[in-house]
PDB file of C-alpha atoms and ligand atoms in Angstrom:
ATOM      1  CA  MET A 591       0.000   0.000   0.000  1.00 86.00           C
ATOM      2  CA  ALA A 592       1.299   3.443  -0.936  1.00 92.00           C
ATOM      3  CA  LEU A 593       2.124   5.857   1.869  1.00 97.00           C
ATOM      4  CA  THR A 594       1.468   8.944  -0.290  1.00 97.00           C
ATOM      5  CA  LYS A 595      -1.361  10.173  -2.524  1.00 97.00           C
ATOM      6  CA  LEU A 596       0.070  11.847  -5.613  1.00 97.00           C
ATOM      7  CA  SER A 597       0.924   9.944  -8.790  1.00 97.00           C
ATOM      8  CA  ARG A 598       4.305  10.148 -10.514  1.00 97.00           C
ATOM      9  CA  SER A 599       2.989   8.712 -13.764  1.00 98.00           C
ATOM     10  CA  VAL A 600       1.820  10.335 -17.007  1.00 98.00           C
ATOM     11  CA  GLU A 601       0.587   6.989 -18.324  1.00 98.00           C
ATOM     12  CA  GLY A 602      -2.498   7.359 -20.532  1.00 98.00           C
ATOM     13  CA  TYR A 603      -2.280  11.154 -20.749  1.00 98.00           C
ATOM     14  CA  VAL A 604      -1.810  12.915 -24.107  1.00 99.00           C
ATOM     15  CA  VAL A 605       1.218  15.138 -24.656  1.00 99.00           C
ATOM     16  CA  PHE A 606       1.664  17.575 -27.569  1.00 99.00           C
ATOM     17  CA  VAL A 607       5.348  18.245 -28.263  1.00 99.00           C
ATOM     18  CA  THR A 608       6.594  20.888 -30.716  1.00 99.00           C
ATOM     19  CA  GLY A 609       9.971  20.587 -32.427  1.00 98.00           C
ATOM     20  CA  ALA A 610       9.899  16.815 -31.922  1.00 99.00           C
ATOM     21  CA  ALA A 611      12.095  15.953 -34.933  1.00 98.00           C
ATOM     22  CA  SER A 612      15.371  16.724 -33.209  1.00 98.00           C
ATOM     23  CA  GLY A 613      17.248  17.457 -29.997  1.00 98.00           C
ATOM     24  CA  MET A 614      15.263  18.098 -26.847  1.00 98.00           C
ATOM     25  CA  GLY A 615      11.871  17.767 -28.565  1.00 99.00           C
ATOM     26  CA  GLU A 616      12.811  14.313 -29.825  1.00 99.00           C
ATOM     27  CA  ALA A 617      14.112  13.316 -26.385  1.00 99.00           C
ATOM     28  CA  THR A 618      10.922  14.650 -24.775  1.00 99.00           C
ATOM     29  CA  ALA A 619       8.629  12.777 -27.175  1.00 99.00           C
ATOM     30  CA  LYS A 620      10.566   9.550 -26.551  1.00 99.00           C
ATOM     31  CA  LEU A 621      10.677   9.975 -22.776  1.00 99.00           C
ATOM     32  CA  PHE A 622       6.928  10.612 -22.539  1.00 99.00           C
ATOM     33  CA  ALA A 623       6.338   7.590 -24.788  1.00 99.00           C
ATOM     34  CA  ASP A 624       8.525   5.466 -22.514  1.00 98.00           C
ATOM     35  CA  GLU A 625       6.471   6.727 -19.566  1.00 98.00           C
ATOM     36  CA  GLY A 626       3.213   5.557 -21.174  1.00 98.00           C
ATOM     37  CA  ALA A 627       1.878   8.868 -22.507  1.00 98.00           C
ATOM     38  CA  LYS A 628       0.242   9.171 -25.944  1.00 98.00           C
ATOM     39  CA  VAL A 629       2.447  11.425 -28.042  1.00 99.00           C
ATOM     40  CA  ALA A 630       1.315  14.018 -30.598  1.00 99.00           C
ATOM     41  CA  ALA A 631       4.561  15.164 -32.228  1.00 99.00           C
ATOM     42  CA  VAL A 632       4.916  18.166 -34.553  1.00 98.00           C
ATOM     43  CA  ASP A 633       7.783  19.728 -36.461  1.00 98.00           C
ATOM     44  CA  ILE A 634       8.453  21.702 -39.635  1.00 98.00           C
ATOM     45  CA  ASN A 635      11.056  19.049 -40.573  1.00 98.00           C
ATOM     46  CA  ARG A 636       8.909  16.275 -42.041  1.00 98.00           C
ATOM     47  CA  ASP A 637      11.710  13.748 -42.611  1.00 98.00           C
ATOM     48  CA  GLY A 638      13.111  14.113 -39.110  1.00 98.00           C
ATOM     49  CA  LEU A 639       9.630  13.861 -37.657  1.00 98.00           C
ATOM     50  CA  ASN A 640       8.854  10.695 -39.620  1.00 98.00           C
ATOM     51  CA  ARG A 641      12.049   9.107 -38.279  1.00 98.00           C
ATOM     52  CA  VAL A 642      11.155   9.929 -34.660  1.00 99.00           C
ATOM     53  CA  VAL A 643       7.560   8.741 -35.077  1.00 98.00           C
ATOM     54  CA  GLU A 644       8.764   5.462 -36.620  1.00 98.00           C
ATOM     55  CA  GLU A 645      11.188   4.910 -33.741  1.00 98.00           C
ATOM     56  CA  ILE A 646       8.476   5.510 -31.137  1.00 98.00           C
ATOM     57  CA  GLU A 647       6.049   3.253 -33.028  1.00 98.00           C
ATOM     58  CA  ALA A 648       8.700   0.544 -33.229  1.00 98.00           C
ATOM     59  CA  ALA A 649       8.890   0.642 -29.425  1.00 98.00           C
ATOM     60  CA  GLY A 650       5.146  -0.118 -29.391  1.00 98.00           C
ATOM     61  CA  CYS A 651       4.030   3.272 -28.057  1.00 98.00           C
ATOM     62  CA  PRO A 652       1.034   5.353 -29.235  1.00 98.00           C
ATOM     63  CA  VAL A 653       2.247   8.266 -31.358  1.00 98.00           C
ATOM     64  CA  ARG A 654       1.237  10.391 -34.327  1.00 98.00           C
ATOM     65  CA  GLY A 655       3.198  13.077 -36.136  1.00 98.00           C
ATOM     66  CA  TRP A 656       2.052  16.218 -37.914  1.00 98.00           C
ATOM     67  CA  SER A 657       4.252  18.285 -40.200  1.00 98.00           C
ATOM     68  CA  LEU A 658       3.612  21.853 -39.015  1.00 98.00           C
ATOM     69  CA  ASP A 659       5.135  25.332 -39.315  1.00 98.00           C
ATOM     70  CA  LEU A 660       4.488  27.079 -36.004  1.00 98.00           C
ATOM     71  CA  SER A 661       4.443  30.426 -37.809  1.00 97.00           C
ATOM     72  CA  ASN A 662       1.083  29.403 -39.237  1.00 94.00           C
ATOM     73  CA  GLY A 663      -1.616  30.054 -36.634  1.00 93.00           C
ATOM     74  CA  GLU A 664      -4.466  28.496 -38.614  1.00 95.00           C
ATOM     75  CA  ALA A 665      -2.520  25.302 -39.244  1.00 98.00           C
ATOM     76  CA  ILE A 666      -1.708  25.066 -35.514  1.00 98.00           C
ATOM     77  CA  GLN A 667      -5.402  25.138 -34.614  1.00 98.00           C
ATOM     78  CA  THR A 668      -6.183  22.480 -37.214  1.00 98.00           C
ATOM     79  CA  VAL A 669      -3.390  20.169 -36.032  1.00 98.00           C
ATOM     80  CA  ILE A 670      -4.237  20.555 -32.341  1.00 98.00           C
ATOM     81  CA  ASP A 671      -7.903  19.816 -33.084  1.00 98.00           C
ATOM     82  CA  GLU A 672      -6.855  16.737 -35.081  1.00 98.00           C
ATOM     83  CA  ALA A 673      -4.492  15.541 -32.350  1.00 98.00           C
ATOM     84  CA  ALA A 674      -7.157  15.948 -29.674  1.00 98.00           C
ATOM     85  CA  ALA A 675      -9.700  14.121 -31.860  1.00 98.00           C
ATOM     86  CA  HIS A 676      -7.213  11.328 -32.610  1.00 98.00           C
ATOM     87  CA  PHE A 677      -6.214  10.738 -28.974  1.00 98.00           C
ATOM     88  CA  ASN A 678      -9.541  11.768 -27.440  1.00 98.00           C
ATOM     89  CA  GLY A 679      -8.189  14.820 -25.583  1.00 98.00           C
ATOM     90  CA  LEU A 680      -5.009  16.724 -24.864  1.00 98.00           C
ATOM     91  CA  ASP A 681      -3.490  17.030 -21.391  1.00 99.00           C
ATOM     92  CA  MET A 682       0.051  18.364 -21.637  1.00 99.00           C
ATOM     93  CA  LEU A 683       1.581  20.902 -24.019  1.00 99.00           C
ATOM     94  CA  VAL A 684       5.359  21.208 -24.418  1.00 99.00           C
ATOM     95  CA  ASN A 685       6.394  24.309 -26.386  1.00 99.00           C
ATOM     96  CA  ASN A 686       9.919  23.334 -27.368  1.00 98.00           C
ATOM     97  CA  ALA A 687      10.542  24.160 -31.051  1.00 98.00           C
ATOM     98  CA  GLY A 688      13.163  26.781 -31.634  1.00 98.00           C
ATOM     99  CA  ILE A 689      15.763  28.429 -33.829  1.00 98.00           C
ATOM    100  CA  SER A 690      18.796  30.559 -33.030  1.00 97.00           C
ATOM    101  CA  ILE A 691      19.816  33.428 -35.286  1.00 97.00           C
ATOM    102  CA  PHE A 692      22.778  35.529 -34.242  1.00 95.00           C
ATOM    103  CA  SER A 693      23.162  39.155 -35.341  1.00 96.00           C
ATOM    104  CA  SER A 694      24.619  42.334 -33.859  1.00 98.00           C
ATOM    105  CA  ILE A 695      22.048  45.073 -33.238  1.00 98.00           C
ATOM    106  CA  ASP A 696      23.364  47.020 -36.246  1.00 98.00           C
ATOM    107  CA  GLY A 697      23.739  43.954 -38.481  1.00 97.00           C
ATOM    108  CA  ALA A 698      22.144  43.951 -41.940  1.00 97.00           C
ATOM    109  CA  ASP A 699      20.145  40.836 -41.017  1.00 94.00           C
ATOM    110  CA  TYR A 700      18.889  42.135 -37.673  1.00 98.00           C
ATOM    111  CA  THR A 701      15.271  42.860 -38.570  1.00 97.00           C
ATOM    112  CA  ARG A 702      14.807  39.385 -40.040  1.00 96.00           C
ATOM    113  CA  ALA A 703      16.543  37.805 -37.013  1.00 97.00           C
ATOM    114  CA  TRP A 704      14.296  39.730 -34.641  1.00 98.00           C
ATOM    115  CA  ASP A 705      11.017  39.023 -36.459  1.00 98.00           C
ATOM    116  CA  LYS A 706      11.729  35.326 -37.004  1.00 98.00           C
ATOM    117  CA  SER A 707      13.081  34.746 -33.479  1.00 98.00           C
ATOM    118  CA  LEU A 708      10.164  36.414 -31.767  1.00 98.00           C
ATOM    119  CA  ASP A 709       7.691  34.618 -34.020  1.00 98.00           C
ATOM    120  CA  VAL A 710       8.998  31.061 -33.555  1.00 98.00           C
ATOM    121  CA  LEU A 711      10.346  31.310 -30.007  1.00 98.00           C
ATOM    122  CA  LEU A 712       7.588  33.342 -28.355  1.00 98.00           C
ATOM    123  CA  THR A 713       4.513  34.175 -30.439  1.00 98.00           C
ATOM    124  CA  ALA A 714       4.152  30.541 -31.519  1.00 98.00           C
ATOM    125  CA  HIS A 715       3.782  29.569 -27.852  1.00 98.00           C
ATOM    126  CA  THR A 716       0.753  31.841 -27.547  1.00 98.00           C
ATOM    127  CA  ARG A 717      -0.705  30.238 -30.687  1.00 98.00           C
ATOM    128  CA  THR A 718      -0.386  26.661 -29.404  1.00 98.00           C
ATOM    129  CA  ILE A 719      -1.592  27.595 -25.918  1.00 98.00           C
ATOM    130  CA  ARG A 720      -4.678  29.376 -27.273  1.00 98.00           C
ATOM    131  CA  ALA A 721      -5.463  26.434 -29.545  1.00 98.00           C
ATOM    132  CA  ALA A 722      -4.904  23.818 -26.806  1.00 98.00           C
ATOM    133  CA  LEU A 723      -6.693  25.621 -23.980  1.00 98.00           C
ATOM    134  CA  PRO A 724     -10.212  24.229 -24.566  1.00 98.00           C
ATOM    135  CA  TYR A 725      -8.756  20.705 -24.331  1.00 99.00           C
ATOM    136  CA  LEU A 726      -6.515  21.466 -21.329  1.00 99.00           C
ATOM    137  CA  ARG A 727      -9.593  22.817 -19.535  1.00 98.00           C
ATOM    138  CA  LYS A 728     -11.204  19.377 -19.837  1.00 98.00           C
ATOM    139  CA  SER A 729      -8.090  17.503 -18.667  1.00 98.00           C
ATOM    140  CA  LYS A 730      -7.504  15.916 -15.253  1.00 98.00           C
ATOM    141  CA  ASN A 731      -3.795  16.762 -15.558  1.00 98.00           C
ATOM    142  CA  PRO A 732      -3.512  20.053 -17.466  1.00 99.00           C
ATOM    143  CA  ARG A 733       0.111  21.099 -17.878  1.00 99.00           C
ATOM    144  CA  ILE A 734       1.961  23.627 -20.038  1.00 99.00           C
ATOM    145  CA  VAL A 735       5.761  23.540 -20.192  1.00 99.00           C
ATOM    146  CA  ASN A 736       7.657  26.136 -22.231  1.00 99.00           C
ATOM    147  CA  ILE A 737      11.287  25.624 -23.125  1.00 99.00           C
ATOM    148  CA  ALA A 738      13.107  28.880 -22.423  1.00 99.00           C
ATOM    149  CA  SER A 739      16.894  28.993 -21.951  1.00 98.00           C
ATOM    150  CA  THR A 740      19.584  30.282 -19.633  1.00 98.00           C
ATOM    151  CA  GLU A 741      19.458  33.129 -22.201  1.00 98.00           C
ATOM    152  CA  GLY A 742      16.120  33.926 -20.541  1.00 98.00           C
ATOM    153  CA  LEU A 743      18.012  34.586 -17.312  1.00 98.00           C
ATOM    154  CA  GLY A 744      21.146  36.250 -18.666  1.00 98.00           C
ATOM    155  CA  ALA A 745      22.591  37.288 -22.015  1.00 97.00           C
ATOM    156  CA  THR A 746      25.187  36.454 -24.651  1.00 96.00           C
ATOM    157  CA  LYS A 747      26.685  38.929 -27.113  1.00 96.00           C
ATOM    158  CA  PHE A 748      25.088  39.105 -30.589  1.00 97.00           C
ATOM    159  CA  ALA A 749      22.034  37.103 -29.522  1.00 97.00           C
ATOM    160  CA  SER A 750      19.683  39.902 -28.505  1.00 98.00           C
ATOM    161  CA  ALA A 751      16.703  38.652 -30.542  1.00 98.00           C
ATOM    162  CA  TYR A 752      17.039  35.147 -29.078  1.00 98.00           C
ATOM    163  CA  THR A 753      17.673  36.537 -25.592  1.00 98.00           C
ATOM    164  CA  ALA A 754      14.697  38.903 -25.716  1.00 98.00           C
ATOM    165  CA  ALA A 755      12.456  36.070 -26.936  1.00 98.00           C
ATOM    166  CA  LYS A 756      13.627  33.731 -24.149  1.00 98.00           C
ATOM    167  CA  HIS A 757      13.147  36.418 -21.480  1.00 98.00           C
ATOM    168  CA  GLY A 758       9.689  36.763 -23.010  1.00 99.00           C
ATOM    169  CA  VAL A 759       9.052  33.032 -22.627  1.00 99.00           C
ATOM    170  CA  ILE A 760       9.714  33.322 -18.883  1.00 99.00           C
ATOM    171  CA  GLY A 761       7.433  36.364 -18.672  1.00 99.00           C
ATOM    172  CA  LEU A 762       4.691  34.595 -20.612  1.00 99.00           C
ATOM    173  CA  THR A 763       5.047  31.546 -18.361  1.00 99.00           C
ATOM    174  CA  ARG A 764       4.656  33.628 -15.203  1.00 99.00           C
ATOM    175  CA  ALA A 765       1.754  35.661 -16.598  1.00 99.00           C
ATOM    176  CA  LEU A 766      -0.185  32.577 -17.699  1.00 99.00           C
ATOM    177  CA  ALA A 767       0.548  30.728 -14.447  1.00 99.00           C
ATOM    178  CA  VAL A 768      -1.237  33.592 -12.705  1.00 99.00           C
ATOM    179  CA  GLU A 769      -4.024  33.809 -15.304  1.00 98.00           C
ATOM    180  CA  LEU A 770      -4.772  30.090 -15.524  1.00 98.00           C
ATOM    181  CA  GLY A 771      -4.028  29.130 -11.914  1.00 98.00           C
ATOM    182  CA  GLU A 772      -7.637  29.269 -10.752  1.00 98.00           C
ATOM    183  CA  GLU A 773      -8.470  26.678 -13.414  1.00 98.00           C
ATOM    184  CA  GLY A 774      -5.814  24.302 -12.064  1.00 98.00           C
ATOM    185  CA  ILE A 775      -3.668  24.575 -15.200  1.00 98.00           C
ATOM    186  CA  THR A 776       0.017  24.760 -14.315  1.00 99.00           C
ATOM    187  CA  VAL A 777       2.464  26.693 -16.502  1.00 99.00           C
ATOM    188  CA  ASN A 778       6.209  26.320 -16.020  1.00 99.00           C
ATOM    189  CA  CYS A 779       9.340  26.710 -18.046  1.00 98.00           C
ATOM    190  CA  VAL A 780      12.647  24.912 -18.318  1.00 99.00           C
ATOM    191  CA  CYS A 781      15.831  26.903 -18.909  1.00 99.00           C
ATOM    192  CA  PRO A 782      18.368  24.573 -20.512  1.00 98.00           C
ATOM    193  CA  GLY A 783      22.057  25.417 -20.476  1.00 98.00           C
ATOM    194  CA  PRO A 784      24.424  24.068 -23.137  1.00 98.00           C
ATOM    195  CA  ILE A 785      22.944  20.914 -24.679  1.00 98.00           C
ATOM    196  CA  ARG A 786      24.202  18.679 -27.498  1.00 98.00           C
ATOM    197  CA  THR A 787      21.579  19.123 -30.239  1.00 98.00           C
ATOM    198  CA  ALA A 788      21.393  20.216 -33.872  1.00 97.00           C
ATOM    199  CA  MET A 789      21.308  23.804 -32.597  1.00 97.00           C
ATOM    200  CA  THR A 790      24.792  23.535 -31.090  1.00 98.00           C
ATOM    201  CA  GLU A 791      26.385  20.958 -33.381  1.00 97.00           C
ATOM    202  CA  GLU A 792      28.284  23.561 -35.429  1.00 97.00           C
ATOM    203  CA  ILE A 793      30.199  24.730 -32.360  1.00 97.00           C
ATOM    204  CA  PRO A 794      33.587  22.965 -32.603  1.00 98.00           C
ATOM    205  CA  GLU A 795      34.205  20.311 -29.944  1.00 98.00           C
ATOM    206  CA  GLU A 796      37.252  22.144 -28.569  1.00 98.00           C
ATOM    207  CA  GLN A 797      35.192  25.326 -28.107  1.00 98.00           C
ATOM    208  CA  LYS A 798      32.447  23.357 -26.358  1.00 98.00           C
ATOM    209  CA  LEU A 799      34.966  21.836 -23.952  1.00 98.00           C
ATOM    210  CA  THR A 800      36.631  25.161 -23.160  1.00 98.00           C
ATOM    211  CA  TYR A 801      33.273  26.806 -22.527  1.00 98.00           C
ATOM    212  CA  ALA A 802      31.991  23.956 -20.379  1.00 98.00           C
ATOM    213  CA  ARG A 803      35.164  23.813 -18.267  1.00 98.00           C
ATOM    214  CA  ARG A 804      35.064  27.567 -17.670  1.00 97.00           C
ATOM    215  CA  ARG A 805      31.325  28.143 -17.183  1.00 98.00           C
ATOM    216  CA  VAL A 806      29.502  24.940 -16.226  1.00 98.00           C
ATOM    217  CA  ALA A 807      29.802  23.481 -12.709  1.00 98.00           C
ATOM    218  CA  LEU A 808      29.409  19.963 -14.114  1.00 98.00           C
ATOM    219  CA  LYS A 809      32.077  20.789 -16.746  1.00 98.00           C
ATOM    220  CA  ARG A 810      30.202  19.429 -19.772  1.00 98.00           C
ATOM    221  CA  TYR A 811      27.389  19.883 -22.270  1.00 98.00           C
ATOM    222  CA  ALA A 812      24.254  17.862 -21.479  1.00 98.00           C
ATOM    223  CA  ASP A 813      22.441  15.178 -23.387  1.00 98.00           C
ATOM    224  CA  PRO A 814      18.925  16.288 -24.519  1.00 98.00           C
ATOM    225  CA  GLU A 815      17.379  13.520 -22.434  1.00 98.00           C
ATOM    226  CA  GLU A 816      18.625  15.201 -19.261  1.00 98.00           C
ATOM    227  CA  VAL A 817      16.467  18.218 -20.077  1.00 98.00           C
ATOM    228  CA  ALA A 818      13.465  16.086 -21.063  1.00 99.00           C
ATOM    229  CA  HIS A 819      13.377  14.735 -17.497  1.00 98.00           C
ATOM    230  CA  GLY A 820      12.993  18.300 -16.188  1.00 98.00           C
ATOM    231  CA  THR A 821      10.028  18.760 -18.530  1.00 99.00           C
ATOM    232  CA  LEU A 822       8.500  15.434 -17.470  1.00 99.00           C
ATOM    233  CA  ASN A 823       8.749  16.398 -13.797  1.00 98.00           C
ATOM    234  CA  PHE A 824       6.572  19.470 -14.410  1.00 98.00           C
ATOM    235  CA  CYS A 825       3.965  17.273 -16.130  1.00 99.00           C
ATOM    236  CA  LEU A 826       3.539  14.695 -13.373  1.00 98.00           C
ATOM    237  CA  PRO A 827       0.215  14.733 -11.529  1.00 98.00           C
ATOM    238  CA  SER A 828       2.378  15.073  -8.385  1.00 98.00           C
ATOM    239  CA  ALA A 829       3.683  18.448  -9.659  1.00 98.00           C
ATOM    240  CA  SER A 830       0.256  19.881  -8.848  1.00 98.00           C
ATOM    241  CA  PHE A 831       1.491  22.869  -6.767  1.00 98.00           C
ATOM    242  CA  MET A 832       4.385  23.865  -9.021  1.00 98.00           C
ATOM    243  CA  THR A 833       3.512  26.726 -11.315  1.00 99.00           C
ATOM    244  CA  GLY A 834       5.095  29.895 -12.679  1.00 99.00           C
ATOM    245  CA  THR A 835       8.620  28.599 -12.166  1.00 98.00           C
ATOM    246  CA  ALA A 836      11.683  28.853 -14.413  1.00 98.00           C
ATOM    247  CA  LEU A 837      13.845  25.793 -13.777  1.00 98.00           C
ATOM    248  CA  PRO A 838      17.468  25.943 -14.903  1.00 98.00           C
ATOM    249  CA  VAL A 839      18.661  22.570 -16.234  1.00 98.00           C
ATOM    250  CA  ASP A 840      22.120  23.917 -16.877  1.00 98.00           C
ATOM    251  CA  GLY A 841      24.735  21.915 -14.998  1.00 98.00           C
ATOM    252  CA  GLY A 842      25.167  24.853 -12.616  1.00 98.00           C
ATOM    253  CA  LEU A 843      25.871  27.480 -15.298  1.00 98.00           C
ATOM    254  CA  THR A 844      23.704  30.203 -13.792  1.00 98.00           C
ATOM    255  CA  ILE A 845      24.982  29.836 -10.213  1.00 98.00           C
ATOM    256  CA  LYS A 846      28.690  29.577 -10.991  1.00 97.00           C
ATOM    257  CA  ASN A 847      30.735  32.720 -10.310  1.00 95.00           C
ATOM    258  CA  ALA A 848      34.283  31.475 -10.721  1.00 91.00           C
TER     259      ALA A 848
HETATM  260  P1  NAI B2366      17.077  21.490 -32.495  1.00 80.61           P
HETATM  261  O1  NAI B2366      17.490  22.354 -33.607  1.00 80.61           O
HETATM  262  O2  NAI B2366      17.737  20.167 -32.326  1.00 80.61           O
HETATM  263  O3  NAI B2366      15.500  21.264 -32.511  1.00 80.61           O
HETATM  264  C1  NAI B2366      14.605  22.306 -32.758  1.00 80.61           C
HETATM  265  C2  NAI B2366      13.447  21.758 -33.572  1.00 80.61           C
HETATM  266  O4  NAI B2366      12.484  22.804 -33.759  1.00 80.61           O
HETATM  267  C3  NAI B2366      13.880  21.268 -34.953  1.00 80.61           C
HETATM  268  O5  NAI B2366      13.457  19.932 -35.186  1.00 80.61           O
HETATM  269  C4  NAI B2366      13.219  22.248 -35.898  1.00 80.61           C
HETATM  270  O6  NAI B2366      12.863  21.695 -37.159  1.00 80.61           O
HETATM  271  C5  NAI B2366      12.000  22.689 -35.095  1.00 80.61           C
HETATM  272  N1  NAI B2366      11.461  23.962 -35.582  1.00 80.61           N
HETATM  273  C6  NAI B2366      12.152  25.105 -35.844  1.00 80.61           C
HETATM  274  N2  NAI B2366      11.323  26.038 -36.342  1.00 80.61           N
HETATM  275  C7  NAI B2366      10.083  25.487 -36.423  1.00 80.61           C
HETATM  276  C8  NAI B2366       8.811  25.957 -36.871  1.00 80.61           C
HETATM  277  N3  NAI B2366       8.653  27.184 -37.386  1.00 80.61           N
HETATM  278  N4  NAI B2366       7.764  25.107 -36.798  1.00 80.61           N
HETATM  279  C9  NAI B2366       7.905  23.860 -36.306  1.00 80.61           C
HETATM  280  N5  NAI B2366       9.078  23.360 -35.880  1.00 80.61           N
HETATM  281  C10 NAI B2366      10.164  24.166 -35.929  1.00 80.61           C
HETATM  282  O7  NAI B2366      17.299  22.397 -31.188  1.00 80.61           O
HETATM  283  P2  NAI B2366      17.208  22.101 -29.627  1.00 80.61           P
HETATM  284  O8  NAI B2366      18.493  22.508 -29.053  1.00 80.61           O
HETATM  285  O9  NAI B2366      16.658  20.766 -29.323  1.00 80.61           O
HETATM  286  O10 NAI B2366      16.148  23.215 -29.218  1.00 80.61           O
HETATM  287  C11 NAI B2366      14.941  22.962 -28.524  1.00 80.61           C
HETATM  288  C12 NAI B2366      14.612  24.169 -27.668  1.00 80.61           C
HETATM  289  O11 NAI B2366      15.608  24.325 -26.655  1.00 80.61           O
HETATM  290  C13 NAI B2366      14.596  25.495 -28.446  1.00 80.61           C
HETATM  291  O12 NAI B2366      13.523  26.284 -27.985  1.00 80.61           O
HETATM  292  C14 NAI B2366      15.939  26.129 -28.077  1.00 80.61           C
HETATM  293  O13 NAI B2366      15.889  27.524 -28.176  1.00 80.61           O
HETATM  294  C15 NAI B2366      16.083  25.655 -26.638  1.00 80.61           C
HETATM  295  N6  NAI B2366      17.436  25.684 -26.090  1.00 80.61           N
HETATM  296  C16 NAI B2366      18.473  24.991 -26.666  1.00 80.61           C
HETATM  297  C17 NAI B2366      19.725  24.979 -26.056  1.00 80.61           C
HETATM  298  C18 NAI B2366      20.880  24.185 -26.597  1.00 80.61           C
HETATM  299  O14 NAI B2366      22.007  24.312 -26.063  1.00 80.61           O
HETATM  300  N7  NAI B2366      20.711  23.343 -27.590  1.00 80.61           N
HETATM  301  C19 NAI B2366      19.969  25.732 -24.814  1.00 80.61           C
HETATM  302  C20 NAI B2366      18.820  26.408 -24.303  1.00 80.61           C
HETATM  303  C21 NAI B2366      17.604  26.374 -24.921  1.00 80.61           C
END
C-alpha cells in the first residue's frame, strides 16, 4: 500500500510536443512515450519527424506526427484539433521548437533575425496555448511547459533577438501561471544550459569543452534527455502545486561565479 497520494505517472495522458524531430523535442517525445503517454509530435522538418515517429512506433508506443510550421496560426489550430480528436483529448503541451539566429544590433540581417526569433520562439507559444486551452480545460492533468533557456536569465553577445524572446518566454510563463491558476492549469518553463543538439552541433568540440570547463559546474554539455526529465517532472500529476517557475537545467551554469 502506498504511503502517499500523488501519482508520478503520465501513463495514458496525451502530450503535444513541438519541435519533436530533433534534440530536446525528440528526447521529450521519446521519454513521454517510454512513460506511457500518448504522443502528438509536430515539427516543420517532415523527414526528421517521420524518423522519430517510426522509432516511437517501433517501441510499441502510441504516437502520431504532424508536419507543421508554427508560424502558421491556422494550421496550428487544425493540427491541435486533429491531435485531440485522434487521442480523445489533450493534457500536456510542451512548447519546445526553436531556432537561433545571431546578429549584432546594427547587423544587416537584424530585422529578419528579430522578427523570425520572436515569431517562432515566443509568439508561436501563444498560438499553441490558445489552440490547446479548450482541451486542457477538460483535462484531469492540465500542464503547459515552455522551453526557455539560460538566455532567458542572462545574455550572450550578438544574440539579442534570441535573448529577448527567451526572457519573453519566462514572462509569458509567469503571466499565464497567474491567469490560468484558478483553473488548475500549471504553466512552467525549463531553462536549458548548453545541450548537445542540432542547434549547437556547429560549435567545434574544442570550443564546447573550453566553454563547459570555464562556465559549467558539471564541466560538460548535457544530453537532450537530461532536459526532457525536467520537462517530465513538471507534467507529473504530483507536480500539482508547481507553477510559474523557471527551472534551470544547466549543470550549474547560472549559479557559478568562478
Ligand atoms: P534542435 O534544432 O535540435 O531542434 C529544434 C526543432 O524545432 C527542430 O526539429 C526544428 O525543425 C524545429 N522547428 C524550428 N522552427 C520550427 C517551426 N517554425 N515550426 C515547427 N518546428 C520548428 O534544437 P534544440 O536545441 O533541441 O532546441 C529545442 C529548444 O531548446 C529550443 O527552444 C531552443 O531555443 C532551446 N534551447 C536549446 C539549447 C541548446 O544548447 N541546444 C539551450 C537552451 C535552450
